[in-house]
Coordinates of C-alpha atoms and ligand atoms in Angstrom, one line a residue:
M17 CA -43.8 -2.2 -15.2
D18 CA -41.0 -4.6 -14.8
L19 CA -37.8 -2.7 -15.6
N20 CA -35.9 -5.9 -16.4
T21 CA -38.2 -6.5 -19.3
I22 CA -37.2 -3.2 -20.8
E23 CA -33.6 -4.1 -20.3
R24 CA -34.0 -7.4 -22.1
N25 CA -35.7 -5.7 -25.0
D26 CA -33.0 -3.2 -25.4
P27 CA -31.0 -4.3 -28.5
D28 CA -27.7 -3.4 -26.8
S29 CA -28.2 -5.4 -23.6
A30 CA -29.8 -8.3 -25.5
S31 CA -26.6 -9.0 -27.3
Q32 CA -24.5 -8.8 -24.3
S33 CA -24.1 -12.3 -23.1
A34 CA -25.7 -15.7 -22.5
A35 CA -26.0 -14.9 -18.8
A36 CA -27.8 -11.7 -19.5
A37 CA -30.2 -13.4 -21.9
S38 CA -31.3 -16.2 -19.5
A39 CA -31.4 -14.3 -16.2
P40 CA -32.7 -10.7 -15.6
A41 CA -29.9 -8.3 -16.3
K42 CA -28.0 -7.3 -13.2
K43 CA -27.3 -3.6 -12.9
V44 CA -24.2 -1.8 -11.9
F45 CA -23.9 1.8 -10.7
V46 CA -20.4 3.2 -11.1
K47 CA -19.4 6.5 -9.5
T48 CA -16.1 8.1 -10.5
Y49 CA -14.0 10.4 -8.5
G50 CA -10.8 12.2 -9.4
C51 CA -8.9 12.3 -12.7
Q52 CA -9.7 11.4 -16.3
M53 CA -7.7 8.2 -15.8
N54 CA -10.4 7.1 -13.4
V55 CA -13.1 8.0 -16.0
Y56 CA -11.4 5.8 -18.5
D57 CA -11.0 2.9 -15.9
S58 CA -14.6 3.2 -15.0
Q59 CA -15.6 2.7 -18.6
R60 CA -13.3 -0.3 -18.9
M61 CA -14.7 -1.8 -15.7
T62 CA -18.2 -1.3 -17.0
D63 CA -17.1 -3.1 -20.2
A64 CA -15.7 -6.0 -18.2
L65 CA -18.9 -6.2 -16.2
A66 CA -21.0 -6.1 -19.4
A67 CA -19.3 -9.3 -20.4
D68 CA -20.4 -10.7 -17.1
G69 CA -24.1 -9.8 -17.7
Y70 CA -24.3 -6.4 -16.0
T71 CA -25.9 -3.3 -17.6
A72 CA -25.1 0.2 -16.3
T73 CA -27.7 2.2 -14.4
D74 CA -27.7 5.8 -13.2
V75 CA -30.1 5.0 -10.4
I76 CA -28.2 3.8 -7.4
A77 CA -31.2 2.3 -5.6
D78 CA -31.7 -0.1 -8.6
A79 CA -28.2 -1.4 -8.6
D80 CA -27.2 -5.0 -7.8
L81 CA -23.6 -3.7 -7.6
V82 CA -22.4 -0.3 -6.6
L83 CA -18.8 0.5 -7.5
L84 CA -17.0 3.6 -6.3
N85 CA -13.9 4.4 -8.3
T86 CA -12.0 6.5 -5.9
C87 CA -9.3 9.2 -5.8
H88 CA -6.7 9.5 -3.0
I89 CA -4.9 12.6 -4.3
R90 CA -6.2 14.9 -1.5
E91 CA -7.7 14.5 1.9
K92 CA -11.3 15.3 1.1
A93 CA -11.4 12.8 -1.7
A94 CA -11.1 9.9 0.7
E95 CA -13.4 11.4 3.3
K96 CA -16.1 11.9 0.6
V97 CA -15.9 8.2 -0.2
Y98 CA -16.4 7.2 3.4
S99 CA -19.5 9.4 3.8
E100 CA -20.9 8.1 0.5
L101 CA -20.3 4.6 1.8
G102 CA -22.5 5.5 4.8
R103 CA -25.4 6.5 2.5
I104 CA -25.0 3.4 0.3
R105 CA -25.0 1.1 3.4
D106 CA -28.5 2.4 4.2
M107 CA -29.7 1.7 0.7
K108 CA -28.2 -1.8 0.9
A109 CA -30.2 -2.4 4.1
E110 CA -33.4 -1.2 2.4
R111 CA -32.9 -3.5 -0.5
A112 CA -32.0 -6.4 1.8
A113 CA -35.3 -5.8 3.6
V114 CA -37.2 -6.6 0.4
G115 CA -34.9 -9.6 -0.4
R116 CA -32.7 -7.9 -3.0
E117 CA -29.0 -7.8 -2.9
M118 CA -26.7 -4.8 -3.3
L119 CA -23.0 -5.6 -3.5
I120 CA -20.7 -2.7 -2.7
G121 CA -17.2 -2.4 -4.2
V122 CA -14.5 0.2 -3.7
A123 CA -12.0 0.6 -6.6
G124 CA -9.3 3.1 -7.5
C125 CA -6.6 4.8 -5.5
V126 CA -8.3 4.8 -2.1
A127 CA -8.8 1.1 -2.5
Q128 CA -5.1 0.7 -3.3
A129 CA -4.0 2.9 -0.4
E130 CA -6.4 1.8 2.3
G131 CA -7.0 -1.9 1.4
A132 CA -8.7 -3.9 4.2
E133 CA -9.0 -0.8 6.3
I134 CA -12.0 0.2 4.1
I135 CA -13.9 -3.0 5.1
R136 CA -13.0 -2.4 8.8
R137 CA -14.3 1.1 8.6
S138 CA -17.3 0.3 6.4
P139 CA -18.3 -3.3 7.0
A140 CA -21.1 -3.1 4.3
V141 CA -18.3 -3.1 1.7
D142 CA -18.0 -6.4 -0.1
L143 CA -14.9 -5.9 -2.3
V144 CA -11.9 -3.6 -2.5
I145 CA -10.0 -3.7 -5.8
G146 CA -6.9 -1.7 -6.8
P147 CA -6.4 -0.1 -10.2
Q148 CA -4.0 -2.7 -11.5
T149 CA -6.4 -5.7 -11.0
Y150 CA -9.6 -4.6 -12.7
H151 CA -9.4 -7.4 -15.2
R152 CA -10.0 -9.8 -12.3
L153 CA -13.3 -8.1 -11.4
P154 CA -15.6 -10.8 -12.8
D155 CA -13.6 -13.5 -10.8
V156 CA -13.6 -11.4 -7.7
L157 CA -17.4 -10.9 -8.0
A158 CA -18.0 -14.7 -8.3
R159 CA -16.1 -15.2 -5.1
V160 CA -18.0 -12.4 -3.4
R161 CA -21.3 -14.0 -4.4
G162 CA -20.0 -17.1 -2.7
G163 CA -19.9 -15.2 0.5
E164 CA -16.3 -13.9 0.7
K165 CA -15.2 -10.4 1.4
I166 CA -12.3 -9.6 -1.0
V167 CA -9.4 -7.2 -0.9
E168 CA -7.5 -7.4 -4.2
T169 CA -4.7 -4.8 -4.2
E170 CA -1.6 -6.7 -5.3
Y171 CA 0.1 -5.3 -8.4
A172 CA -0.7 -7.8 -11.0
I173 CA 2.1 -9.2 -13.1
E174 CA -0.1 -9.5 -16.2
D175 CA -1.2 -6.5 -18.3
K176 CA -4.6 -5.5 -17.2
F177 CA -5.3 -3.8 -20.5
E178 CA -4.7 -7.0 -22.5
H179 CA -7.3 -8.8 -20.4
L180 CA -10.0 -6.1 -20.1
P181 CA -12.6 -6.5 -22.8
Q182 CA -13.3 -3.7 -25.3
P183 CA -16.7 -2.1 -25.3
K184 CA -19.2 -3.1 -28.0
R185 CA -19.3 -0.8 -31.0
A186 CA -22.9 0.3 -30.1
E187 CA -21.7 1.2 -26.6
M188 CA -18.7 3.2 -28.0
I189 CA -21.1 5.2 -30.3
K190 CA -23.2 6.0 -27.3
R191 CA -20.2 7.4 -25.5
G192 CA -19.8 10.2 -28.0
V193 CA -17.3 11.8 -30.4
T194 CA -14.5 12.4 -27.8
A195 CA -12.8 9.7 -25.9
F196 CA -10.0 9.0 -23.5
L197 CA -7.3 6.4 -24.1
T198 CA -4.9 5.5 -21.4
V199 CA -1.4 4.9 -22.9
Q200 CA 0.7 5.0 -19.7
E201 CA 0.1 4.4 -16.1
G202 CA 2.0 5.0 -12.9
C203 CA 4.9 7.2 -11.9
D204 CA 8.6 7.0 -11.0
K205 CA 9.0 10.7 -10.2
F206 CA 8.3 10.6 -6.5
C207 CA 7.3 14.2 -6.0
T208 CA 7.4 14.5 -2.2
F209 CA 3.7 15.5 -2.0
C210 CA 2.2 12.8 -4.2
V211 CA 0.6 9.4 -3.5
V212 CA 0.4 8.3 -7.1
P213 CA 3.7 6.3 -7.2
Y214 CA 2.3 4.4 -4.3
T215 CA -1.3 3.9 -5.5
R216 CA -0.7 3.4 -9.2
G217 CA 2.8 1.9 -9.1
S218 CA 5.8 2.5 -11.3
E219 CA 5.7 3.8 -14.8
V220 CA 4.3 1.4 -17.4
S221 CA 3.7 2.2 -21.1
R222 CA 1.1 0.3 -23.2
P223 CA 2.5 -1.2 -26.4
V224 CA 2.1 0.6 -29.7
A225 CA 0.0 -2.1 -31.3
Q226 CA -2.5 -2.1 -28.5
I227 CA -2.9 1.7 -28.5
V228 CA -3.2 1.9 -32.3
A229 CA -5.8 -0.9 -32.3
E230 CA -7.9 0.8 -29.6
A231 CA -7.6 4.2 -31.4
E232 CA -8.8 2.6 -34.7
R233 CA -11.8 1.0 -32.9
L234 CA -12.7 4.4 -31.5
A235 CA -12.4 6.1 -34.8
D236 CA -14.5 3.4 -36.4
A237 CA -17.2 4.1 -33.8
G238 CA -17.2 7.8 -34.8
V239 CA -14.8 9.3 -32.3
R240 CA -13.2 12.4 -33.7
E241 CA -11.0 13.5 -30.8
V242 CA -8.9 11.2 -28.6
T243 CA -7.1 12.4 -25.4
L244 CA -4.2 10.1 -24.5
L245 CA -4.0 9.7 -20.8
G246 CA -1.2 8.9 -18.4
Q247 CA 0.0 10.1 -15.0
N248 CA 3.2 10.9 -16.8
V249 CA 1.9 10.7 -20.3
N250 CA 4.9 12.3 -21.9
A251 CA 7.1 9.7 -20.4
W252 CA 5.4 7.1 -22.6
H253 CA 7.7 5.1 -24.8
G254 CA 7.6 1.9 -26.7
K255 CA 8.9 -0.1 -29.6
G256 CA 7.4 1.2 -32.8
E257 CA 6.1 -0.6 -35.9
D258 CA 9.6 0.2 -37.4
S259 CA 11.3 -1.5 -34.4
M260 CA 12.7 1.8 -33.3
E261 CA 12.1 3.2 -29.9
W262 CA 9.2 5.7 -30.1
G263 CA 8.3 8.5 -27.7
L264 CA 4.9 10.2 -27.4
G265 CA 5.6 12.6 -30.2
R266 CA 6.2 9.8 -32.7
L267 CA 3.1 8.0 -31.4
L268 CA 1.0 11.1 -32.0
F269 CA 2.1 11.2 -35.6
R270 CA 1.1 7.6 -36.0
L271 CA -2.3 8.1 -34.5
A272 CA -2.9 11.2 -36.7
E273 CA -2.8 8.8 -39.7
I274 CA -6.0 7.0 -38.5
P275 CA -8.9 8.1 -40.8
G276 CA -11.6 10.0 -38.9
L277 CA -9.4 11.0 -36.0
A278 CA -9.2 14.8 -36.4
R279 CA -8.0 15.9 -33.0
L280 CA -5.4 14.6 -30.5
R281 CA -4.6 15.7 -27.0
Y282 CA -2.6 14.3 -24.2
T283 CA -2.5 14.8 -20.4
T284 CA -0.8 15.0 -17.8
S285 CA 2.8 15.9 -18.5
H286 CA 5.9 16.5 -16.5
P287 CA 8.2 19.3 -17.6
R288 CA 11.2 17.0 -17.5
D289 CA 9.8 14.7 -20.1
M290 CA 8.9 17.4 -22.8
N291 CA 11.5 16.3 -25.4
D292 CA 12.3 17.8 -28.8
E293 CA 10.2 15.2 -30.7
L294 CA 7.1 16.1 -28.7
I295 CA 7.7 19.8 -29.2
A296 CA 8.2 19.1 -32.9
A297 CA 4.8 17.4 -32.9
H298 CA 3.2 20.6 -31.6
R299 CA 4.9 22.4 -34.5
D300 CA 4.2 19.9 -37.4
L301 CA 1.0 18.1 -36.5
P302 CA -2.2 20.0 -37.1
A303 CA -4.3 17.3 -35.4
L304 CA -2.4 17.9 -32.2
M305 CA -4.5 20.6 -30.4
P306 CA -2.7 23.7 -29.2
Y307 CA -3.3 23.1 -25.6
L308 CA -0.8 21.8 -23.0
H309 CA -1.4 20.9 -19.4
L310 CA 2.1 21.2 -17.9
P311 CA 2.0 21.4 -14.1
V312 CA 4.7 23.3 -12.3
Q313 CA 3.3 23.3 -8.8
S314 CA 5.4 26.2 -7.5
G315 CA 7.4 29.1 -8.7
S316 CA 10.0 28.9 -5.9
D317 CA 13.2 27.0 -6.6
R318 CA 13.5 26.2 -2.9
I319 CA 10.1 24.6 -2.8
L320 CA 10.5 22.9 -6.2
K321 CA 13.6 21.3 -4.7
A322 CA 11.8 20.2 -1.6
M323 CA 9.0 18.8 -3.8
N324 CA 11.7 16.8 -5.8
R325 CA 10.5 18.3 -9.0
R326 CA 14.1 18.3 -10.3
H327 CA 13.8 21.5 -12.3
T328 CA 13.8 25.2 -11.5
A329 CA 11.3 28.0 -12.3
K330 CA 13.7 29.2 -14.9
D331 CA 14.0 25.8 -16.6
Y332 CA 10.2 25.7 -16.8
L333 CA 9.9 29.2 -18.3
A334 CA 12.7 28.4 -20.8
L335 CA 10.8 25.2 -21.8
L336 CA 7.6 27.2 -22.3
E337 CA 9.5 29.6 -24.6
R338 CA 10.6 26.7 -26.8
I339 CA 7.1 25.3 -26.9
R340 CA 5.6 28.7 -27.8
A341 CA 8.2 29.1 -30.5
A342 CA 7.1 25.8 -32.0
R343 CA 3.3 26.6 -31.7
G344 CA 2.5 30.3 -31.3
D345 CA -1.2 29.8 -30.4
I346 CA -0.6 27.2 -27.7
A347 CA -2.6 27.6 -24.5
L348 CA -1.1 26.6 -21.3
S349 CA -2.6 25.0 -18.3
G350 CA -1.1 24.0 -15.0
D351 CA -1.4 22.7 -11.5
F352 CA -0.3 24.5 -8.3
I353 CA 0.1 23.6 -4.7
V354 CA 0.1 26.3 -2.1
G355 CA 1.3 25.8 1.5
F356 CA 3.8 23.0 0.9
P357 CA 5.8 22.5 4.1
G358 CA 8.3 25.3 4.6
E359 CA 6.6 27.6 2.0
T360 CA 7.3 31.2 3.1
D361 CA 5.6 34.4 1.9
A362 CA 8.6 35.0 -0.4
D363 CA 8.2 31.5 -1.9
F364 CA 4.5 32.1 -2.5
E365 CA 5.3 35.4 -4.2
A366 CA 7.6 33.6 -6.5
T367 CA 4.6 31.4 -7.6
M368 CA 2.5 34.5 -8.2
D369 CA 5.3 36.0 -10.2
L370 CA 5.7 32.9 -12.3
V371 CA 1.9 32.8 -13.0
G372 CA 2.1 36.4 -14.0
Q373 CA 4.9 35.6 -16.5
V374 CA 3.2 32.6 -18.0
N375 CA -0.4 33.7 -18.5
Y376 CA -2.4 30.5 -18.2
A377 CA -5.5 29.8 -20.2
S378 CA -6.7 27.5 -17.3
A379 CA -5.3 26.1 -14.2
F380 CA -6.0 24.0 -11.1
S381 CA -4.7 25.0 -7.7
F382 CA -4.8 23.2 -4.4
K383 CA -3.9 23.6 -0.7
Y384 CA -1.2 21.2 0.2
S385 CA -2.7 18.1 1.9
P386 CA -0.3 15.8 3.7
R387 CA -0.6 12.3 2.3
P388 CA 0.4 9.5 4.8
G389 CA 3.5 7.7 3.6
T390 CA 4.8 10.5 1.4
P391 CA 8.0 12.4 2.4
G392 CA 6.2 15.7 2.4
A393 CA 4.0 14.6 5.3
D394 CA 7.0 14.2 7.5
M395 CA 8.7 17.5 6.6
P396 CA 8.9 20.2 9.3
D397 CA 7.2 23.6 9.1
H398 CA 3.7 22.8 8.0
V399 CA 1.9 25.9 6.9
P400 CA -1.2 26.9 9.0
E401 CA -4.6 26.3 7.3
A402 CA -5.5 30.0 7.4
V403 CA -2.3 31.0 5.5
K404 CA -3.0 28.3 2.9
D405 CA -6.5 29.6 2.5
E406 CA -5.3 33.1 2.0
R407 CA -2.6 32.1 -0.5
L408 CA -5.1 29.9 -2.4
Q409 CA -7.6 32.7 -2.7
R410 CA -5.0 35.1 -4.1
L411 CA -3.6 32.6 -6.6
Q412 CA -7.0 31.5 -7.8
A413 CA -8.1 35.2 -8.3
L414 CA -5.1 35.7 -10.5
L415 CA -5.6 32.4 -12.4
L416 CA -9.3 33.2 -12.9
K417 CA -8.5 36.6 -14.3
Q418 CA -6.0 35.1 -16.8
Q419 CA -8.6 32.5 -17.8
Q420 CA -11.2 35.1 -18.4
D421 CA -8.8 37.3 -20.3
F422 CA -7.9 34.3 -22.5
G423 CA -11.6 33.9 -23.4
L424 CA -12.1 37.6 -24.0
G425 CA -9.1 37.6 -26.3
L426 CA -10.9 35.2 -28.6
V427 CA -14.0 37.3 -29.1
G428 CA -14.3 38.3 -32.8
S429 CA -11.9 35.6 -34.0
T430 CA -12.8 32.6 -36.2
I431 CA -12.0 29.2 -34.9
D432 CA -12.6 25.5 -35.5
T433 CA -15.1 23.8 -33.2
L434 CA -15.9 20.1 -32.8
I435 CA -19.6 19.7 -32.1
E436 CA -20.0 17.3 -29.2
K437 CA -23.5 17.2 -27.8
P438 CA -26.9 18.9 -27.6
G439 CA -26.8 22.0 -25.4
R440 CA -28.5 22.4 -22.1
Q441 CA -30.9 24.9 -23.6
A442 CA -33.2 24.0 -26.4
G443 CA -32.0 25.1 -29.8
Q444 CA -28.3 24.9 -28.9
K445 CA -25.4 22.5 -29.4
V446 CA -22.1 22.5 -27.5
G447 CA -18.8 22.1 -29.2
R448 CA -15.2 22.4 -28.0
S449 CA -12.6 24.9 -29.1
P450 CA -9.0 23.8 -29.8
W451 CA -8.2 25.2 -26.3
L452 CA -10.8 23.0 -24.6
Q453 CA -13.4 25.6 -23.9
P454 CA -17.1 24.7 -24.5
V455 CA -18.4 26.6 -27.5
I456 CA -22.2 27.2 -27.6
V457 CA -23.7 27.4 -31.1
D458 CA -27.1 27.2 -32.7
E459 CA -28.2 23.6 -33.1
K460 CA -28.5 24.0 -36.8
A461 CA -24.8 25.0 -37.1
G462 CA -23.8 21.4 -37.7
E463 CA -24.2 17.7 -36.6
I464 CA -22.5 16.1 -33.7
G465 CA -19.0 15.0 -34.8
D466 CA -18.7 17.9 -37.3
I467 CA -15.8 20.3 -37.1
I468 CA -17.2 23.7 -38.1
R469 CA -15.7 27.2 -38.5
V470 CA -17.3 29.7 -36.1
R471 CA -16.9 33.3 -35.1
I472 CA -16.8 33.9 -31.3
T473 CA -19.4 36.5 -30.3
K474 CA -19.0 36.7 -26.5
T475 CA -17.8 34.7 -23.5
G476 CA -19.8 33.1 -20.7
Y477 CA -18.4 32.1 -17.3
N478 CA -16.3 29.3 -18.6
S479 CA -17.6 29.0 -22.2
L480 CA -17.7 30.8 -25.5
F481 CA -20.7 31.7 -27.6
A482 CA -20.3 31.6 -31.4
E483 CA -22.1 31.8 -34.7
L484 CA -21.3 30.0 -38.0
A485 CA -18.5 31.9 -39.8
Ligands
LIG2 N1 -1.8 18.1 -1.8 C1 -2.3 19.0 -2.7 N2 -2.4 18.9 -4.0 C2 -1.8 17.8 -4.5 N3 -1.7 17.4 -5.8 C3 -1.1 16.1 -5.8 N4 -0.8 15.8 -4.5 C4 -1.3 16.8 -3.7 C5 -1.3 17.0 -2.3 N5 -0.7 16.1 -1.5 C6 -2.1 18.1 -6.9 C7 -0.9 18.5 -7.8 C8 -1.1 17.5 -9.0 C9 -2.6 17.4 -9.1 C10 -3.2 16.3 -9.8 O1 -3.0 17.4 -7.7 O2 -1.0 19.8 -8.2 O3 -0.5 18.0 -10.2
LIG3 FE1 -6.7 10.5 -7.9 FE2 -4.3 10.6 -8.8 FE3 -5.5 8.3 -8.5 FE4 -6.2 9.9 -10.5 S1 -4.3 8.9 -10.2 S2 -7.5 8.8 -9.1 S3 -5.9 11.9 -9.4 S4 -4.9 9.7 -6.9

């Protein structure tokens, strides 16, 4: 059967554009690496390509265009991209043998950091496009089809969000009852381990009106929970509808007024930008979920200084105390790096000690990976891999224990759950707790999009099992 016929008969793709209606729909396969910001960007690129006549496919061999939206945060991320490009090159050759095209594009932070080097290392790649220029994707593709290879990594002066088309309502509905919304991009903090200030550029906040309009469209398409995204999301600021300068706290209050939006979250935050207004939002805004991802990276003041975090372990703990005083049931999550240059056993013990004091509900921990061009890479006293491995194992064991204890502590309690999707097993649905854990319930417990009261009966590896309360 001709797959393109099915595509054209699909009501969603039929309405997409004149180009799609007159020619067989082109297909794009997008693979996303890294953070939620990239997940959001991939959706917006897909939307921009839909306006250009592309429909999304999950089958890479069927794709006329393959886009890898890459992450550069740690070494393996970029290496995975290069090995994936090797596999895709073979598929491109197979398609070429039967007279079909497959364009290959690399987007995201590896694209920004490596630029033309990607095409030198993987000549099958046709385009390299950095995170600030996605709105130019249709233009870039037109030039690629004209036979050019394109590297587009200049920081654009125009606002990409203003130029990126919004998805169709039908597409939004398909994407489910939770959504990401990028409100801020880039970073001016220059932690000495991190590439983000170089790959994503300096801190930029999207304007209030743009954010509110996007949140309203999401709510109109049935979204119940929105997670505001930014590399430094709590540094977001902008001129409000009352002409006053708003911070993230004020913005959250405004978004909570939108009918249908029941839950709000934000990630990722820097401890130095947790201001009183935002802490007050945790106290006074029931829609703001009691979960905070607040990376500290290390518990040693010496290492924190070398990392240019510009706060001490004590500052961090004092801040958590204020946040917990505002919202007693708040769950904390964090990021940690072990084996930063110069980290001694005593420094690492300070991290273990801090983790012991905080009690995290979840956390991410990594071995330090020198990123070319960052100050950390040039620091003396790099820590041997074996030492990093050992420290990471110890830290992760402690964090896992805390995460499991947090789940166990919920057994027997009654909580709200937003039902998100069908379960992997027949007869089940999966919801989300206020603290981001998947909650498995009987499928008859409610409809997708409902927020139901459930009693937690037991814990799974990373999830909770519950029955209607
Ligand atoms: N090496 C290891 N981990 C890193 N992270 C950022 N840069 C590096 C690096 N060079 C981690 C930090 C950050 C998270 C997103 O990734 O913990 O918070
Ligand atoms: Fe990776 Fe950071 Fe870029 Fe996200 S912003 S894709 S985590 S490097």
